[in-house]
Amino acid sequence: MRHIVLIGFMGSGKTKTGRLLAEELGYRFVDVDKKITAEMKMSVTDIFSRFGEVFFRALETKAIKELLQLEECAVISVGGGLPVQKQNHKYLKQLGAVIYLKGSVETLKKRLEGDRTRPLLEGADLEGKIRKMLAAREPVYEKLADVTVITGQQPMQQLVQEIVKKWKEYEIQYLLKSKSHV
Ligand code: S3P
C-alpha cells in the first residue's frame, strides 16, 4: 500500500491540506496527533505537561508503526517533530511518498501567532523559536522529502492541485524504478 505522508513544521498546514488532498484523491485522512490524542483522551499540551516530551515521542513512533497496517490508501499528516526522530525515518519511507510542506518563517509565524496548542512554542519570542527550530529541522525534512511544495503563497485548492501533480510525477518514476528491479 502506497500512502502519502505530509511532513513540515508546525503551522505549515499539514492537517488542512491533508484533509483536502484526501478528499480530492478519495483517500482516507489520518492525522497522527489526532490518533494519539484520541487514544490518550488527552490534548497534546496535557500529554507534554503530565508525561513529558520523551513520552509523547514514543507515542508518535507507536502510532506511525501501527499505520503500516492500514489497508486502504491514506493521506497521513504527522506532527512537525516526528520526522526529526531518527527511529521514525524507516517507517515514514515505508508508508509511501513523503511530501514536505515548506513554509517561510513569515508564513509560519503568521499562522502560529496566538496559538495555545503547541507546547514547544509557548512563551516569548515566537519568531526566534521558529527560526531556531526550523534551522535544525529543515535539513531533515528536505532529506526525507520525495516531493517538496511551498505553502502560504497560493489558495488551498491550488496547493492541493500542485501536490497532486508533483506526487503523480514522483509515483510514476517510483513505479518505473521498482519495476526495473524485478
Ligand atoms: C510538534 C508539532 C505538533 C505536535 C506537538 C509537537 C513539534 O504538531 O505534534 O506539539 O515538535 O513540531 P503540528 O506540527 O501538527 O503542529
CSV table of C-alpha atoms and ligand atoms in Angstrom, one decimal:
chain,number,residue,atom,x,y,z
A,1,MET,CA,0.0,0.0,0.0
A,2,ARG,CA,1.5,3.4,-1.0
A,3,HIS,CA,0.2,6.2,1.2
A,4,ILE,CA,1.0,9.9,1.1
A,5,VAL,CA,2.7,11.3,4.2
A,6,LEU,CA,2.7,15.1,4.8
A,7,ILE,CA,5.6,16.4,6.8
A,8,GLY,CA,6.6,20.0,7.7
A,9,PHE,CA,7.0,22.5,10.5
A,10,MET,CA,4.1,23.4,12.9
A,11,GLY,CA,1.8,25.8,11.0
A,12,SER,CA,2.7,24.6,7.6
A,13,GLY,CA,-0.9,23.5,7.0
A,14,LYS,CA,-0.4,19.7,7.1
A,15,THR,CA,-3.8,18.9,8.6
A,16,LYS,CA,-5.9,21.3,6.5
A,17,THR,CA,-4.1,20.4,3.3
A,18,GLY,CA,-4.1,16.7,4.1
A,19,ARG,CA,-7.8,16.7,4.6
A,20,LEU,CA,-8.4,18.4,1.2
A,21,LEU,CA,-5.9,16.2,-0.6
A,22,ALA,CA,-7.5,13.1,0.8
A,23,GLU,CA,-10.9,14.3,-0.3
A,24,GLU,CA,-9.5,15.0,-3.8
A,25,LEU,CA,-8.0,11.6,-4.2
A,26,GLY,CA,-10.7,9.6,-2.4
A,27,TYR,CA,-8.2,8.5,0.2
A,28,ARG,CA,-8.7,8.2,3.9
A,29,PHE,CA,-7.2,11.0,6.0
A,30,VAL,CA,-5.2,10.2,9.2
A,31,ASP,CA,-3.7,12.9,11.5
A,32,VAL,CA,-1.2,11.3,13.8
A,33,ASP,CA,-1.6,13.9,16.5
A,34,LYS,CA,-5.4,13.2,16.5
A,35,LYS,CA,-4.8,9.5,16.6
A,36,ILE,CA,-2.6,10.0,19.7
A,37,THR,CA,-4.9,12.4,21.5
A,38,ALA,CA,-8.0,10.2,20.8
A,39,GLU,CA,-6.2,7.1,22.2
A,40,MET,CA,-4.9,9.0,25.2
A,41,LYS,CA,-8.1,11.0,25.7
A,42,MET,CA,-5.8,14.0,26.4
A,43,SER,CA,-4.6,17.0,24.4
A,44,VAL,CA,-1.0,17.2,23.2
A,45,THR,CA,-0.4,20.0,25.7
A,46,ASP,CA,-1.6,17.8,28.6
A,47,ILE,CA,0.5,14.9,27.4
A,48,PHE,CA,3.6,17.1,27.3
A,49,SER,CA,2.9,18.6,30.7
A,50,ARG,CA,1.9,15.4,32.5
A,51,PHE,CA,4.3,12.9,30.9
A,52,GLY,CA,6.9,15.0,29.1
A,53,GLU,CA,8.1,15.2,25.5
A,54,VAL,CA,10.0,11.9,25.5
A,55,PHE,CA,6.8,10.0,26.3
A,56,PHE,CA,5.0,11.9,23.5
A,57,ARG,CA,7.7,11.0,21.0
A,58,ALA,CA,7.3,7.3,22.0
A,59,LEU,CA,3.6,7.6,21.3
A,60,GLU,CA,4.3,9.1,17.9
A,61,THR,CA,6.6,6.2,17.0
A,62,LYS,CA,4.0,3.7,18.2
A,63,ALA,CA,1.3,5.4,16.1
A,64,ILE,CA,3.3,5.6,12.9
A,65,LYS,CA,4.3,1.9,13.2
A,66,GLU,CA,0.6,1.0,13.6
A,67,LEU,CA,-0.2,2.9,10.4
A,68,LEU,CA,1.9,0.4,8.4
A,69,GLN,CA,-1.0,-2.0,8.9
A,70,LEU,CA,-3.5,0.4,7.2
A,71,GLU,CA,-5.4,-1.5,4.5
A,72,GLU,CA,-6.7,1.5,2.5
A,73,CYS,CA,-4.8,4.3,0.8
A,74,ALA,CA,-4.4,7.3,3.1
A,75,VAL,CA,-3.1,10.8,3.4
A,76,ILE,CA,-1.2,10.8,6.7
A,77,SER,CA,-0.3,14.1,8.4
A,78,VAL,CA,2.4,13.8,11.1
A,79,GLY,CA,3.4,16.3,13.8
A,80,GLY,CA,6.4,18.6,13.0
A,81,GLY,CA,8.7,16.8,15.4
A,82,LEU,CA,8.0,13.2,14.3
A,83,PRO,CA,10.4,13.3,11.3
A,84,VAL,CA,13.2,14.6,13.5
A,85,GLN,CA,13.3,11.4,15.4
A,86,LYS,CA,15.7,9.1,13.5
A,87,GLN,CA,13.9,5.9,14.6
A,88,ASN,CA,10.8,7.1,12.6
A,89,HIS,CA,12.6,7.5,9.2
A,90,LYS,CA,12.2,4.0,8.0
A,91,TYR,CA,8.5,3.9,8.9
A,92,LEU,CA,7.9,7.2,7.0
A,93,LYS,CA,9.6,5.8,3.9
A,94,GLN,CA,7.8,2.5,4.2
A,95,LEU,CA,4.4,4.3,4.3
A,96,GLY,CA,4.8,5.8,0.8
A,97,ALA,CA,5.5,9.2,-0.7
A,98,VAL,CA,6.8,11.8,1.7
A,99,ILE,CA,5.7,15.3,0.9
A,100,TYR,CA,7.3,18.3,2.6
A,101,LEU,CA,5.0,21.3,3.0
A,102,LYS,CA,7.6,24.1,3.2
A,103,GLY,CA,6.6,27.4,4.8
A,104,SER,CA,8.7,30.5,5.2
A,105,VAL,CA,9.3,31.9,8.7
A,106,GLU,CA,6.9,34.7,8.0
A,107,THR,CA,4.1,32.4,6.9
A,108,LEU,CA,4.6,30.1,9.9
A,109,LYS,CA,4.7,33.0,12.3
A,110,LYS,CA,1.5,34.5,10.9
A,111,ARG,CA,-0.3,31.1,11.3
A,112,LEU,CA,1.1,30.3,14.8
A,113,GLU,CA,0.6,33.7,16.4
A,114,GLY,CA,-1.9,33.4,19.3
A,115,ASP,CA,-1.8,29.6,19.1
A,116,ARG,CA,-2.0,27.9,22.5
A,117,THR,CA,-2.0,24.3,21.4
A,118,ARG,CA,1.7,23.8,20.7
A,119,PRO,CA,3.7,23.4,23.9
A,120,LEU,CA,7.1,23.8,22.2
A,121,LEU,CA,6.2,27.3,21.1
A,122,GLU,CA,4.9,28.6,24.5
A,123,GLY,CA,6.5,31.8,25.9
A,124,ALA,CA,8.1,34.8,24.4
A,125,ASP,CA,9.9,35.3,21.1
A,126,LEU,CA,7.8,33.2,18.8
A,127,GLU,CA,9.8,34.2,15.7
A,128,GLY,CA,13.1,33.4,17.4
A,129,LYS,CA,11.8,30.0,18.4
A,130,ILE,CA,10.6,29.2,14.9
A,131,ARG,CA,13.9,30.3,13.3
A,132,LYS,CA,15.9,28.2,15.7
A,133,MET,CA,13.8,25.1,15.4
A,134,LEU,CA,13.4,25.4,11.6
A,135,ALA,CA,17.1,25.7,11.1
A,136,ALA,CA,17.6,22.5,13.0
A,137,ARG,CA,14.7,20.6,11.4
A,138,GLU,CA,14.7,21.8,7.8
A,139,PRO,CA,17.7,19.7,6.7
A,140,VAL,CA,15.9,16.6,8.0
A,141,TYR,CA,12.6,17.5,6.2
A,142,GLU,CA,14.5,18.1,3.0
A,143,LYS,CA,16.4,14.9,3.2
A,144,LEU,CA,13.3,12.8,3.8
A,145,ALA,CA,11.1,14.5,1.2
A,146,ASP,CA,10.3,12.8,-2.1
A,147,VAL,CA,8.3,15.9,-3.1
A,148,THR,CA,8.5,19.5,-1.8
A,149,VAL,CA,5.9,22.2,-2.2
A,150,ILE,CA,6.0,25.8,-0.9
A,151,THR,CA,2.9,26.7,1.2
A,152,GLY,CA,1.4,30.0,2.1
A,153,GLN,CA,1.7,31.5,-1.3
A,154,GLN,CA,-1.4,30.2,-3.1
A,155,PRO,CA,-5.1,29.4,-2.4
A,156,MET,CA,-5.6,26.0,-0.7
A,157,GLN,CA,-7.2,24.4,-3.8
A,158,GLN,CA,-4.2,25.4,-6.0
A,159,LEU,CA,-1.8,24.0,-3.5
A,160,VAL,CA,-3.7,20.7,-3.5
A,161,GLN,CA,-3.6,20.6,-7.3
A,162,GLU,CA,0.1,21.3,-7.2
A,163,ILE,CA,0.7,18.4,-4.7
A,164,VAL,CA,-1.4,16.0,-6.8
A,165,LYS,CA,0.6,16.9,-10.0
A,166,LYS,CA,4.0,16.5,-8.3
A,167,TRP,CA,3.0,13.4,-6.4
A,168,LYS,CA,1.8,11.7,-9.6
A,169,GLU,CA,5.0,12.5,-11.4
A,170,TYR,CA,7.0,11.1,-8.4
A,171,GLU,CA,4.9,8.0,-8.1
A,172,ILE,CA,5.3,7.2,-11.8
A,173,GLN,CA,9.1,7.4,-11.5
A,174,TYR,CA,9.0,5.3,-8.3
A,175,LEU,CA,6.9,2.6,-10.0
A,176,LEU,CA,9.2,2.5,-13.1
A,177,LYS,CA,12.2,2.2,-10.9
A,178,SER,CA,10.7,-0.6,-8.8
A,179,LYS,CA,9.6,-2.4,-11.9
A,180,SER,CA,13.1,-2.2,-13.4
A,181,HIS,CA,14.4,-4.1,-10.3
A,182,VAL,CA,12.0,-7.1,-10.9
B,1,S3P,C1,5.2,19.3,17.4
B,1,S3P,C2,4.3,19.5,16.5
B,1,S3P,C3,2.8,19.4,16.8
B,1,S3P,C4,2.6,18.4,17.9
B,1,S3P,C5,3.5,18.7,19.1
B,1,S3P,C6,4.9,18.8,18.8
B,1,S3P,C7,6.7,19.5,17.0
B,1,S3P,O1,2.1,19.0,15.6
B,1,S3P,O2,2.9,17.1,17.4
B,1,S3P,O3,3.0,19.9,19.6
B,1,S3P,O4,7.6,19.1,17.7
B,1,S3P,O5,6.9,20.2,16.0
B,1,S3P,P1,1.8,20.0,14.3
B,1,S3P,O6,3.1,20.0,13.5
B,1,S3P,O7,0.7,19.4,13.6
B,1,S3P,O8,1.5,21.3,14.9
